[in-house]
Coordinates of C-alpha atoms in Angstrom, one line a residue:
Chain U
M114 CA 146.9 13.2 14.6
G115 CA 145.3 14.4 11.4
T116 CA 142.0 16.3 11.3
Q117 CA 140.6 13.2 9.4
Q118 CA 140.8 11.2 12.6
T119 CA 139.3 13.7 14.9
A120 CA 136.4 14.4 12.5
V121 CA 135.0 10.9 12.9
D122 CA 133.6 10.1 16.4
N123 CA 131.7 6.9 17.1
G124 CA 132.6 7.2 20.8
V125 CA 135.3 4.5 20.4
D126 CA 138.9 5.2 21.7
V127 CA 140.7 3.5 18.9
E128 CA 144.1 4.8 20.0
A129 CA 143.5 3.0 23.4
L130 CA 142.5 -0.2 21.6
L131 CA 145.5 -0.1 19.3
G132 CA 147.7 0.7 22.3
A133 CA 146.3 -2.3 24.2
R134 CA 146.9 -4.5 21.1
E135 CA 150.5 -3.5 21.0
A136 CA 151.0 -3.8 24.7
L137 CA 149.4 -7.3 24.8
T138 CA 151.5 -8.4 21.8
E139 CA 154.5 -7.7 23.9
A140 CA 153.1 -9.1 27.1
P141 CA 150.7 -11.9 26.0
E142 CA 150.1 -13.1 29.6
G143 CA 148.1 -9.9 30.3
A144 CA 145.8 -10.9 27.4
K145 CA 144.5 -13.9 29.3
F146 CA 141.1 -12.9 30.7
T147 CA 138.5 -14.8 32.7
W148 CA 134.9 -13.8 32.6
R149 CA 132.5 -14.8 35.5
A150 CA 128.8 -14.8 36.3
S151 CA 126.9 -16.1 39.2
C152 CA 123.3 -17.2 39.1
D153 CA 120.7 -17.6 41.8
W154 CA 117.5 -19.5 41.4
I155 CA 114.6 -17.5 42.5
R156 CA 111.5 -19.5 41.9
G157 CA 110.1 -21.6 39.1
T158 CA 112.0 -20.8 35.9
H159 CA 113.0 -17.4 37.2
S160 CA 116.7 -16.9 37.9
A161 CA 118.9 -13.9 38.4
T162 CA 122.4 -13.8 37.0
T163 CA 124.8 -11.1 38.1
V164 CA 128.2 -10.1 36.9
K165 CA 130.7 -7.8 38.6
G166 CA 134.3 -9.1 38.9
F167 CA 136.5 -10.5 36.2
F168 CA 140.2 -11.2 35.7
G169 CA 142.5 -9.5 33.2
L170 CA 145.8 -7.7 32.6
G171 CA 147.2 -10.0 35.3
E172 CA 144.9 -9.0 38.1
E173 CA 141.4 -8.9 39.5
Q174 CA 139.2 -6.3 37.8
S175 CA 135.7 -5.1 38.4
H176 CA 132.8 -3.4 36.5
R177 CA 131.8 0.0 37.8
T178 CA 128.7 -1.6 39.2
E179 CA 127.1 -5.0 39.4
F180 CA 124.8 -5.9 36.5
R181 CA 121.8 -8.1 36.9
F182 CA 120.0 -10.2 34.2
D183 CA 116.7 -11.8 35.1
S184 CA 115.8 -14.8 33.0
D185 CA 112.5 -16.6 33.0
H186 CA 110.0 -18.1 30.5
P187 CA 106.9 -16.5 29.1
E188 CA 103.4 -17.0 30.4
L189 CA 102.5 -19.4 27.7
F190 CA 104.9 -21.9 29.3
A191 CA 103.0 -21.4 32.5
S192 CA 105.8 -19.2 33.8
D193 CA 105.7 -15.8 35.4
D194 CA 107.7 -14.0 32.6
N195 CA 110.0 -12.1 35.0
G196 CA 112.7 -11.7 32.4
A197 CA 114.0 -12.6 29.0
T198 CA 114.3 -16.3 28.1
P199 CA 118.0 -17.5 28.3
V200 CA 118.1 -18.0 24.5
E201 CA 117.0 -14.3 24.0
I202 CA 119.9 -13.3 26.3
V203 CA 122.2 -15.2 23.9
L204 CA 120.8 -13.1 21.1
A205 CA 121.4 -10.0 23.2
G206 CA 125.0 -11.1 23.7
L207 CA 125.5 -11.7 20.0
A208 CA 123.9 -8.4 19.0
G209 CA 125.9 -6.4 21.6
C210 CA 129.2 -8.0 20.5
L211 CA 128.7 -7.5 16.8
T212 CA 127.5 -4.0 17.2
A213 CA 130.4 -3.0 19.5
G214 CA 132.7 -4.5 16.8
I215 CA 131.0 -2.4 14.1
A216 CA 131.6 0.8 16.0
S217 CA 135.2 -0.1 16.7
V218 CA 136.0 -1.1 13.1
A219 CA 134.2 2.0 11.8
Q220 CA 136.2 4.2 14.0
N221 CA 139.4 2.6 12.9
R222 CA 138.4 2.9 9.3
N223 CA 137.4 6.5 9.7
I224 CA 133.7 5.9 9.0
Q225 CA 131.2 8.0 10.8
L226 CA 128.2 6.1 12.0
R227 CA 124.8 7.8 12.3
S228 CA 122.7 4.9 13.2
V229 CA 123.1 1.1 13.6
K230 CA 120.2 -1.1 14.1
A231 CA 120.2 -4.9 14.3
T232 CA 117.3 -7.2 14.3
L233 CA 117.9 -10.8 15.2
E234 CA 115.8 -13.8 14.6
A235 CA 116.5 -17.4 15.7
G236 CA 114.4 -20.4 14.9
M237 CA 113.9 -23.2 17.4
D238 CA 111.9 -26.4 17.3
L239 CA 110.6 -27.2 20.8
Q240 CA 110.4 -30.9 19.9
G241 CA 114.1 -30.9 20.8
I242 CA 114.0 -29.6 24.4
L243 CA 110.7 -31.3 25.1
G244 CA 112.3 -34.6 24.1
I245 CA 109.6 -35.3 21.5
D246 CA 111.9 -36.0 18.6
G247 CA 115.5 -37.1 19.2
D248 CA 116.6 -35.8 15.7
V249 CA 115.8 -32.2 16.6
R250 CA 118.5 -30.3 18.4
N251 CA 117.8 -28.3 21.6
G252 CA 119.3 -25.1 20.4
F253 CA 118.6 -22.7 17.5
D254 CA 118.3 -24.1 14.0
G255 CA 120.0 -20.9 12.9
I256 CA 120.4 -17.3 13.7
K257 CA 119.6 -14.4 11.3
V258 CA 121.1 -11.0 12.1
H259 CA 120.0 -8.1 9.9
Y260 CA 121.7 -4.7 10.1
E261 CA 120.4 -1.4 9.0
I262 CA 123.3 1.1 9.1
D263 CA 123.4 4.7 8.2
A264 CA 127.0 5.8 7.8
D265 CA 129.3 8.0 5.7
A266 CA 130.5 5.1 3.6
S267 CA 129.7 3.1 0.5
R268 CA 127.5 0.0 0.5
E269 CA 130.7 -2.2 0.1
D270 CA 132.5 -0.4 2.9
I271 CA 129.5 -1.0 5.2
A272 CA 129.3 -4.7 4.2
A273 CA 133.0 -4.9 4.9
L274 CA 132.5 -3.4 8.4
V275 CA 129.8 -6.0 9.2
A276 CA 132.0 -8.8 7.9
Q277 CA 135.1 -7.7 9.8
S278 CA 133.1 -7.3 13.0
Q279 CA 132.0 -11.0 12.7
K280 CA 135.5 -12.0 12.1
R281 CA 136.7 -10.4 15.4
S282 CA 133.6 -11.2 17.5
A283 CA 133.9 -13.3 20.6
V284 CA 130.2 -14.2 20.8
F285 CA 130.0 -15.0 17.1
D286 CA 132.9 -17.4 17.7
V287 CA 131.3 -18.9 20.8
I288 CA 128.1 -19.5 18.9
T289 CA 129.6 -20.7 15.6
N290 CA 132.3 -23.0 17.0
P291 CA 132.1 -25.8 19.5
T292 CA 133.2 -24.8 23.0
D293 CA 134.1 -27.3 25.8
V294 CA 131.6 -26.8 28.6
S295 CA 132.1 -28.6 31.9
V296 CA 129.4 -28.4 34.5
T297 CA 130.2 -29.7 38.0
V298 CA 128.4 -29.9 41.3
A299 CA 129.8 -29.2 44.7
Chain I
V74 CA 194.7 -22.5 -3.0
I75 CA 193.4 -19.0 -3.4
R76 CA 190.3 -18.7 -1.3
G77 CA 187.2 -18.4 -3.5
F78 CA 188.7 -20.3 -6.4
D79 CA 188.6 -23.8 -4.8
R80 CA 185.2 -24.6 -6.2
A81 CA 185.1 -28.1 -4.6
R82 CA 185.8 -27.2 -1.0
Q83 CA 183.3 -28.5 1.4
S84 CA 184.3 -26.5 4.5
G85 CA 186.4 -23.6 5.6
A86 CA 186.1 -19.8 5.7
V87 CA 183.8 -18.0 3.3
D88 CA 182.1 -14.5 3.4
V89 CA 178.6 -15.7 3.0
V90 CA 176.8 -19.0 3.4
V91 CA 173.4 -19.2 1.6
I92 CA 171.3 -22.1 2.9
G93 CA 169.0 -23.5 0.2
A94 CA 169.3 -23.7 -3.6
G95 CA 165.8 -22.9 -4.6
H96 CA 164.9 -19.9 -6.6
S97 CA 165.4 -17.5 -3.6
G98 CA 168.8 -18.8 -2.6
L99 CA 170.0 -18.7 -6.2
A100 CA 168.6 -15.2 -6.7
I101 CA 170.8 -14.1 -3.7
S102 CA 173.7 -16.0 -5.2
H103 CA 173.2 -14.0 -8.4
Y104 CA 173.7 -10.7 -6.6
L105 CA 176.6 -12.0 -4.5
G106 CA 178.3 -13.3 -7.6
A107 CA 177.8 -10.1 -9.4
R108 CA 179.7 -8.3 -6.6
S109 CA 182.3 -11.1 -6.5
V110 CA 181.4 -11.9 -2.9
D111 CA 182.9 -15.2 -1.9
H112 CA 180.0 -17.5 -1.0
V113 CA 178.6 -21.0 -1.1
V114 CA 175.0 -22.2 -1.5
L115 CA 174.3 -25.3 0.7
E116 CA 171.6 -27.6 -0.5
R117 CA 170.4 -30.7 1.4
G118 CA 169.3 -32.4 -1.8
E119 CA 169.5 -31.2 -5.3
V120 CA 168.8 -27.8 -6.8
A121 CA 165.0 -27.1 -6.5
N122 CA 164.7 -29.9 -4.0
S123 CA 161.2 -29.2 -2.6
W124 CA 159.8 -28.9 -6.1
R125 CA 161.3 -32.4 -6.9
R126 CA 160.1 -34.2 -3.8
E127 CA 157.3 -32.4 -2.0
R128 CA 154.7 -31.6 -4.7
W129 CA 151.8 -33.4 -6.2
D130 CA 151.8 -34.7 -9.8
S131 CA 149.2 -32.3 -11.4
L132 CA 150.6 -29.1 -9.7
R133 CA 151.5 -26.3 -12.0
L134 CA 152.7 -22.8 -11.1
L135 CA 150.0 -20.2 -10.3
T136 CA 151.8 -17.7 -12.5
P137 CA 152.1 -17.7 -16.3
N138 CA 155.5 -18.6 -17.8
W139 CA 156.2 -15.1 -19.0
L140 CA 156.1 -13.9 -15.4
S141 CA 158.6 -16.5 -14.2
T142 CA 161.7 -14.4 -14.1
L143 CA 164.7 -14.5 -11.9
P144 CA 167.5 -11.9 -11.7
G145 CA 169.1 -11.9 -15.2
Y146 CA 167.0 -14.7 -16.4
G147 CA 163.6 -15.4 -17.8
Y148 CA 161.4 -18.0 -19.5
S149 CA 162.6 -18.7 -23.1
G150 CA 160.2 -21.5 -24.1
E151 CA 157.4 -21.5 -26.7
D152 CA 154.4 -21.2 -24.3
P153 CA 154.7 -17.8 -22.5
H154 CA 151.0 -18.0 -21.4
G155 CA 151.2 -21.5 -20.1
Y156 CA 151.9 -22.6 -16.5
M157 CA 154.9 -24.7 -15.7
S158 CA 154.5 -28.2 -14.5
M159 CA 156.8 -29.4 -11.7
D160 CA 159.3 -31.0 -14.2
E161 CA 159.4 -27.6 -16.0
V162 CA 159.9 -25.7 -12.7
I163 CA 162.8 -28.1 -11.7
E164 CA 164.4 -27.6 -15.2
F165 CA 163.9 -23.8 -15.0
I166 CA 165.5 -23.5 -11.6
S167 CA 168.3 -26.0 -12.5
A168 CA 169.0 -24.1 -15.7
Y169 CA 169.2 -20.9 -13.7
A170 CA 171.8 -22.5 -11.3
R171 CA 173.9 -23.6 -14.4
F172 CA 173.4 -20.1 -16.0
L173 CA 174.8 -18.5 -12.8
D174 CA 177.4 -21.2 -12.4
A175 CA 176.4 -20.9 -8.7
P176 CA 178.7 -22.3 -6.1
V177 CA 176.1 -24.9 -5.0
R178 CA 177.0 -27.8 -2.6
T179 CA 174.3 -30.4 -3.2
G180 CA 173.7 -33.2 -0.8
T181 CA 174.8 -31.0 2.1
T182 CA 172.4 -30.8 5.0
V183 CA 172.9 -28.0 7.5
K184 CA 172.9 -29.3 11.0
S185 CA 173.3 -26.0 12.9
V186 CA 173.9 -22.3 12.6
S187 CA 175.4 -20.6 15.6
T188 CA 177.1 -17.3 16.3
A189 CA 180.9 -17.4 16.3
A190 CA 183.7 -14.9 16.4
G191 CA 183.3 -12.6 13.5
G192 CA 180.1 -14.1 12.2
Y193 CA 178.6 -17.6 12.1
R194 CA 179.6 -21.2 12.2
V195 CA 177.5 -23.4 9.9
T196 CA 177.9 -27.1 10.5
T197 CA 176.8 -29.6 7.9
D198 CA 176.9 -33.4 7.4
Q199 CA 179.8 -32.7 5.0
G200 CA 181.9 -30.3 7.1
A201 CA 181.7 -26.9 8.8
W202 CA 181.8 -23.4 7.4
H203 CA 182.8 -20.2 9.1
S204 CA 181.2 -17.1 7.5
R205 CA 180.6 -13.4 8.1
A206 CA 177.0 -13.7 7.1
V207 CA 174.3 -16.3 6.5
V208 CA 171.3 -16.1 4.3
I209 CA 168.5 -18.5 5.1
A210 CA 166.7 -19.4 1.9
T211 CA 165.1 -22.6 3.0
G212 CA 161.6 -21.3 2.3
A213 CA 158.4 -21.1 4.1
C214 CA 157.0 -24.5 3.2
N215 CA 159.1 -27.1 5.0
L216 CA 156.6 -28.7 7.4
P217 CA 152.9 -29.2 6.7
V218 CA 150.8 -27.7 9.5
I219 CA 148.3 -30.1 10.8
P220 CA 145.8 -28.8 13.4
A221 CA 145.6 -30.4 16.8
V222 CA 142.1 -31.6 16.1
A223 CA 143.7 -34.3 13.8
Q224 CA 144.5 -36.3 16.9
A225 CA 140.9 -36.9 17.5
L226 CA 140.4 -38.5 14.1
P227 CA 139.4 -42.2 14.2
K228 CA 142.5 -44.3 13.3
D229 CA 140.9 -46.0 10.3
I230 CA 140.7 -42.7 8.4
A231 CA 143.8 -42.1 6.3
Q232 CA 145.5 -38.7 6.5
L233 CA 147.5 -37.0 3.8
T234 CA 149.2 -33.6 3.4
P235 CA 150.2 -31.7 0.3
A236 CA 153.7 -32.9 1.0
N237 CA 152.9 -36.6 0.6
Y238 CA 149.9 -36.4 -1.7
R239 CA 150.7 -37.3 -5.3
N240 CA 147.6 -38.3 -7.1
P241 CA 144.1 -39.7 -6.5
G242 CA 145.4 -43.3 -7.0
Q243 CA 146.8 -43.1 -3.5
L244 CA 143.4 -42.9 -1.9
A245 CA 141.0 -45.7 -0.9
P246 CA 137.6 -45.4 -2.6
G247 CA 135.1 -43.3 -0.6
G248 CA 134.6 -39.9 0.9
V249 CA 137.3 -37.3 1.3
L250 CA 137.4 -34.3 3.6
V251 CA 139.7 -31.6 2.3
V252 CA 140.5 -29.2 5.1
G253 CA 141.5 -25.8 3.8
A254 CA 140.5 -23.7 0.8
S255 CA 143.8 -22.2 -0.4
A256 CA 145.0 -22.9 -4.0
T257 CA 146.1 -26.3 -2.7
G258 CA 142.7 -27.1 -1.0
V259 CA 140.6 -26.2 -4.0
Q260 CA 142.9 -27.9 -6.5
L261 CA 142.9 -31.2 -4.5
A262 CA 139.2 -31.0 -3.8
A263 CA 138.5 -30.6 -7.6
E264 CA 140.9 -33.4 -8.5
L265 CA 139.6 -35.9 -6.0
Q266 CA 135.9 -35.1 -6.8
R267 CA 136.7 -35.7 -10.5
A268 CA 138.3 -39.0 -9.6
G269 CA 135.1 -40.2 -8.2
H270 CA 135.5 -39.4 -4.5
P271 CA 132.6 -37.6 -2.8
V272 CA 134.5 -34.5 -1.4
T273 CA 133.6 -32.2 1.4
I274 CA 135.8 -29.1 1.7
A275 CA 136.2 -27.3 5.0
V276 CA 136.5 -23.6 4.3
G277 CA 138.0 -20.9 6.5
E278 CA 139.3 -17.6 5.4
H279 CA 140.3 -17.8 1.8
V280 CA 141.3 -15.6 -1.2
R281 CA 139.0 -15.7 -4.2
M282 CA 140.0 -14.4 -7.6
P283 CA 139.2 -15.2 -11.2
R284 CA 141.9 -16.7 -13.4
V285 CA 141.0 -14.4 -16.2
Y286 CA 139.8 -10.8 -15.7
R287 CA 138.8 -8.5 -18.6
G288 CA 140.4 -11.0 -21.0
R289 CA 143.8 -11.1 -19.2
D290 CA 145.4 -13.4 -16.7
I291 CA 144.7 -12.1 -13.3
Q292 CA 148.5 -12.2 -12.6
W293 CA 149.0 -9.9 -15.6
C294 CA 146.4 -7.5 -14.1
M295 CA 148.0 -7.5 -10.7
H296 CA 151.5 -7.3 -12.1
A297 CA 150.6 -4.4 -14.4
A298 CA 148.5 -2.5 -11.8
G299 CA 151.4 -2.8 -9.3
V300 CA 149.2 -4.6 -6.8
L301 CA 152.0 -7.1 -6.1
D302 CA 154.6 -4.4 -5.6
Q303 CA 153.0 -3.2 -2.3
R304 CA 155.9 -3.1 0.2
Y305 CA 156.0 -4.8 3.6
D306 CA 156.3 -1.5 5.4
E307 CA 153.2 -0.2 3.7
V308 CA 150.6 -2.7 5.0
D309 CA 148.7 -2.2 8.3
D310 CA 149.1 -5.7 9.7
L311 CA 152.1 -7.4 8.2
R312 CA 151.8 -10.5 10.4
R313 CA 148.3 -11.1 9.0
A314 CA 149.2 -10.2 5.4
S315 CA 152.1 -12.7 5.5
R316 CA 149.8 -15.5 6.5
V317 CA 147.1 -15.0 3.9
P318 CA 146.3 -18.3 2.2
S319 CA 147.4 -18.6 -1.4
P320 CA 144.7 -17.4 -3.9
Q321 CA 142.3 -19.9 -5.3
L322 CA 144.0 -20.3 -8.6
V323 CA 145.0 -23.2 -10.8
G324 CA 147.6 -23.1 -13.5
S325 CA 145.9 -25.0 -16.3
R326 CA 145.5 -24.4 -20.0
E327 CA 141.7 -24.1 -19.7
R328 CA 142.1 -21.2 -17.3
P329 CA 139.1 -22.1 -15.2
F330 CA 137.7 -19.9 -12.4
M331 CA 138.6 -22.3 -9.6
D332 CA 136.4 -20.8 -6.9
L333 CA 134.0 -22.4 -4.4
N334 CA 131.1 -22.0 -6.8
A335 CA 133.0 -24.1 -9.4
L336 CA 133.6 -26.7 -6.7
S337 CA 129.9 -26.7 -5.8
S338 CA 128.9 -27.1 -9.4
D339 CA 131.3 -30.1 -9.6
G340 CA 129.4 -31.6 -6.6
V341 CA 131.9 -30.8 -3.9
R342 CA 130.1 -30.0 -0.6
L343 CA 131.1 -26.8 1.2
A344 CA 131.4 -26.7 5.0
G345 CA 132.8 -24.1 7.4
R346 CA 136.2 -24.3 9.0
L347 CA 136.8 -27.6 10.7
A348 CA 136.1 -26.7 14.3
G349 CA 136.2 -30.0 16.2
I350 CA 135.8 -33.8 16.1
R351 CA 133.4 -35.2 18.6
G352 CA 131.3 -38.3 18.9
G353 CA 132.4 -39.7 15.5
K354 CA 131.4 -36.4 13.8
A355 CA 133.4 -33.6 12.3
Q356 CA 132.0 -30.3 13.4
F357 CA 132.2 -27.3 11.2
S358 CA 132.0 -23.6 12.1
G359 CA 128.9 -21.7 11.4
S360 CA 131.0 -18.9 9.9
L361 CA 131.0 -20.1 6.3
G362 CA 128.7 -17.4 5.2
N363 CA 130.9 -14.7 6.7
V364 CA 134.3 -16.0 5.3
C365 CA 132.6 -16.2 1.9
A366 CA 131.3 -12.7 2.2
L367 CA 134.8 -11.5 3.2
A368 CA 136.4 -13.2 0.3
D369 CA 133.8 -11.8 -2.1
L370 CA 134.3 -8.3 -0.7
K371 CA 138.1 -8.6 -1.0
M372 CA 137.9 -10.0 -4.6
N373 CA 135.7 -7.1 -5.6
R374 CA 138.1 -4.6 -4.0
L375 CA 140.9 -6.1 -6.1
L376 CA 138.9 -6.0 -9.3
M377 CA 138.0 -2.4 -8.5
A378 CA 141.7 -1.5 -8.0
I379 CA 142.4 -3.1 -11.4
D380 CA 139.6 -1.1 -13.0
E381 CA 140.8 2.1 -11.5
W382 CA 144.3 1.4 -12.7
A383 CA 143.0 0.7 -16.2
D384 CA 141.0 3.9 -16.2
G385 CA 143.8 6.0 -14.9
H386 CA 146.5 4.6 -17.1
G387 CA 144.8 4.6 -20.5
R388 CA 144.8 0.8 -20.6
V389 CA 141.1 0.4 -21.1
A390 CA 141.6 -0.5 -24.8
D391 CA 143.9 -3.4 -23.9
L392 CA 141.2 -5.0 -21.8
G393 CA 137.7 -6.3 -22.0
P394 CA 134.9 -4.6 -20.1
P395 CA 134.8 -4.7 -16.3
E396 CA 133.2 -7.8 -14.8
R397 CA 131.6 -8.6 -11.5
F398 CA 131.1 -12.2 -10.5
E399 CA 128.2 -14.0 -8.8
P400 CA 128.7 -14.0 -5.0
T401 CA 129.8 -17.3 -3.5
R402 CA 126.9 -19.6 -3.1
V403 CA 126.7 -20.8 0.5
P404 CA 124.7 -24.0 1.0
Q405 CA 121.4 -23.4 2.9
P406 CA 121.4 -24.8 5.5
P407 CA 125.1 -25.2 5.7
I408 CA 126.7 -28.5 6.9
L409 CA 127.6 -28.1 10.5
G410 CA 128.3 -31.8 11.2
L411 CA 129.5 -34.7 9.2
D412 CA 129.4 -38.4 10.1
L413 CA 133.0 -39.5 9.9
R414 CA 131.9 -43.0 8.7
E415 CA 131.4 -41.3 5.3
I416 CA 135.0 -40.3 5.2
R417 CA 137.9 -42.5 4.3
T418 CA 140.6 -39.9 3.9
V419 CA 141.3 -36.5 5.3
V420 CA 143.6 -34.2 3.3
W421 CA 145.2 -31.4 5.4
A422 CA 145.5 -28.5 3.1
T423 CA 146.1 -26.3 6.2
G424 CA 149.4 -24.7 5.2
Y425 CA 153.0 -25.1 5.9
R426 CA 155.5 -23.6 8.2
P427 CA 159.3 -23.2 8.0
D428 CA 161.6 -25.6 9.8
W429 CA 164.3 -23.6 11.6
S430 CA 165.0 -26.3 14.2
W431 CA 168.7 -26.2 13.1
L432 CA 169.0 -22.5 13.9
D433 CA 171.0 -22.1 17.2
T434 CA 171.1 -18.3 17.0
P435 CA 168.6 -16.6 19.4
V436 CA 166.5 -14.8 16.7
L437 CA 163.2 -16.6 17.1
D438 CA 160.2 -15.0 18.7
R439 CA 158.0 -16.7 21.2
K440 CA 156.0 -18.2 18.3
G441 CA 159.2 -19.6 16.8
W442 CA 159.4 -17.2 13.9
I443 CA 162.6 -15.4 12.9
R444 CA 162.5 -11.8 14.1
H445 CA 163.4 -9.8 11.0
D446 CA 162.7 -6.5 9.2
G447 CA 162.0 -7.3 5.6
G448 CA 164.4 -10.2 5.7
I449 CA 167.1 -8.5 7.7
A450 CA 167.2 -10.6 10.8
D451 CA 167.5 -9.3 14.3
A452 CA 171.1 -10.6 14.4
P453 CA 173.9 -8.8 12.6
G454 CA 174.8 -10.5 9.3
L455 CA 171.8 -12.9 9.4
Y456 CA 169.2 -12.7 6.6
V457 CA 166.1 -14.7 5.7
T458 CA 164.5 -14.7 2.3
G459 CA 161.8 -16.6 0.4
L460 CA 159.0 -16.0 2.9
P461 CA 155.5 -14.7 2.0
F462 CA 155.4 -10.9 2.1
L463 CA 159.0 -10.8 3.1
R464 CA 159.4 -7.4 1.4
R465 CA 156.6 -7.2 -1.1
R466 CA 153.2 -8.8 -1.7
K467 CA 154.9 -10.7 -4.6
S468 CA 157.6 -12.2 -2.3
S469 CA 155.8 -15.6 -2.3
F470 CA 156.1 -15.9 -6.1
I471 CA 159.1 -16.9 -8.1
H472 CA 159.2 -13.5 -9.8
G473 CA 159.1 -11.8 -6.4
A474 CA 162.6 -13.1 -5.6
E475 CA 164.4 -10.6 -7.8
D476 CA 163.5 -7.4 -6.0
D477 CA 163.9 -9.0 -2.5
A478 CA 167.3 -10.5 -3.4
R479 CA 168.5 -7.2 -4.8
D480 CA 167.5 -5.3 -1.6
L481 CA 168.9 -7.9 0.7
G482 CA 172.1 -8.3 -1.4
E483 CA 172.6 -4.5 -1.2
H484 CA 172.2 -4.6 2.6
L485 CA 174.5 -7.6 2.9
F486 CA 177.1 -6.0 0.8
G487 CA 177.0 -2.9 3.0
W488 CA 177.3 -5.0 6.1
L489 CA 180.4 -6.8 4.7
G490 CA 181.9 -3.5 3.7
A491 CA 181.3 -2.1 7.2
L492 CA 183.0 -5.2 8.7
A493 CA 186.0 -4.8 6.4
R494 CA 186.4 -1.1 7.3
R495 CA 186.2 -1.9 11.0
R496 CA 188.8 -4.6 10.5
A497 CA 191.1 -2.2 8.6
A498 CA 190.6 0.5 11.2
S499 CA 191.6 -1.9 14.0
I500 CA 194.7 -3.0 12.1
A501 CA 195.6 0.7 11.5
V502 CA 195.3 1.4 15.3

């Protein structure tokens, strides 16, 4: 370990990540993960989704604690606003994923981050979900993510960090590419 | 008959069997011949077979003629700064085979390679060989890779690959979707758009570079700055480096900058990576902006490396001033879906993969790739050459064959010597 590597600390254990990459290249079965969430309707548009267990490395795994996400609609939709709208939670997922990627890539490239701030904006035409205009899609008409990053690196290196993070991001992939979704009822 | 002097034999014992008489196999033959190693070069068709049968009409090499060198041989024509047409490549490689007087067996298709006592047994449709070593020089581009999504295409849409595309005359009038933005993808998109087809190109990760930089061919710059000499054991992620698409270059006298901006200016529509086909529509990834940003960043890094080399080696006077190019223009909003009724033909410019189905030696990994270290396969006496980034960044070019063949030839010669010493020792005992 050179001093160069110990000097940069973004709180990411790159050695562990690279070790996992190597181990999972040898044993690709362990790389197959399943993520789970369960959701209970509470009242009106208010629901609570919790996550705790998941599957990976060939066995059941668990978060340290259960995490809960309340989703609801704002008052202007005559709702009680007990939580973020589901589409805002999608933005939270994207921001969290890209930012985690930036920290990891920065660590791997020996770039010390001082601050990373993302602001996200997604347009949506409600004529879609309200069924007013069949030509308007339900979802976002686009997502804009803007980063302000203070780091020991050139403009180009920071741009490369952000680009690489998108390239390796699960949520970016989920949003930018079609995914088969099957919804069943017991 | 003294072994090694029966030049017509079609079977028997030989020290080395080389499979494939393209530039890589012939380059190996050069080094084996120089050391008087008894060998044959087996070729399913004629010398330079893939160049004869699996390339489109307008294709020219991406490298200038002066750079087309093979061990002991170079371009001697009158147009050193031109780019060879396929006829010229075929003649160049055929002339090299004649120059070497290489022991090529044409019309000889290898059926299997298996381990046998003291080496390998190579069966062909003309007879069987028994050898101490085998060099696989059948190349990386045997089978066009067509993504699984192709199965969902409506049956009335014609499909072509770079292996069976020849010219625009093959296509029905109407829209074309070119999938892939390597050299092949951008060249075919430009050619088909010029021929009057409305072309959409689906763009994933790609490599952008200008044909001419600071007044010089980019290949000259990369060659001079040593960029292409980077070794396989010096890169972080060799697997990734060896799968990078070919650079968006075209070998043409006008030396145009054949990037996505040029295609856009010609009227070609840019879309993201083809992500799915559903409900009569092609779906494209929303990652177009990012893959273009990545390509622009990587291009600028290359140009910066060339500038640094020029500054550090007193070559500034040989070159024009440093240049930076307009970022790739990504359509706003980008196309995410395309009604397939607009499309009559899909061209899969989605790469190739090697065909090693005849290889009965257990050296393939779970993805079906030969396990090797810079061409030295994970089986004693077995070698593979002519693959992208085999030993150097330039391995995928004709001029990359020389250094790779010399390295592998050295190793192979050492292996044969060790075998001979072992045999001698066992006789002495």
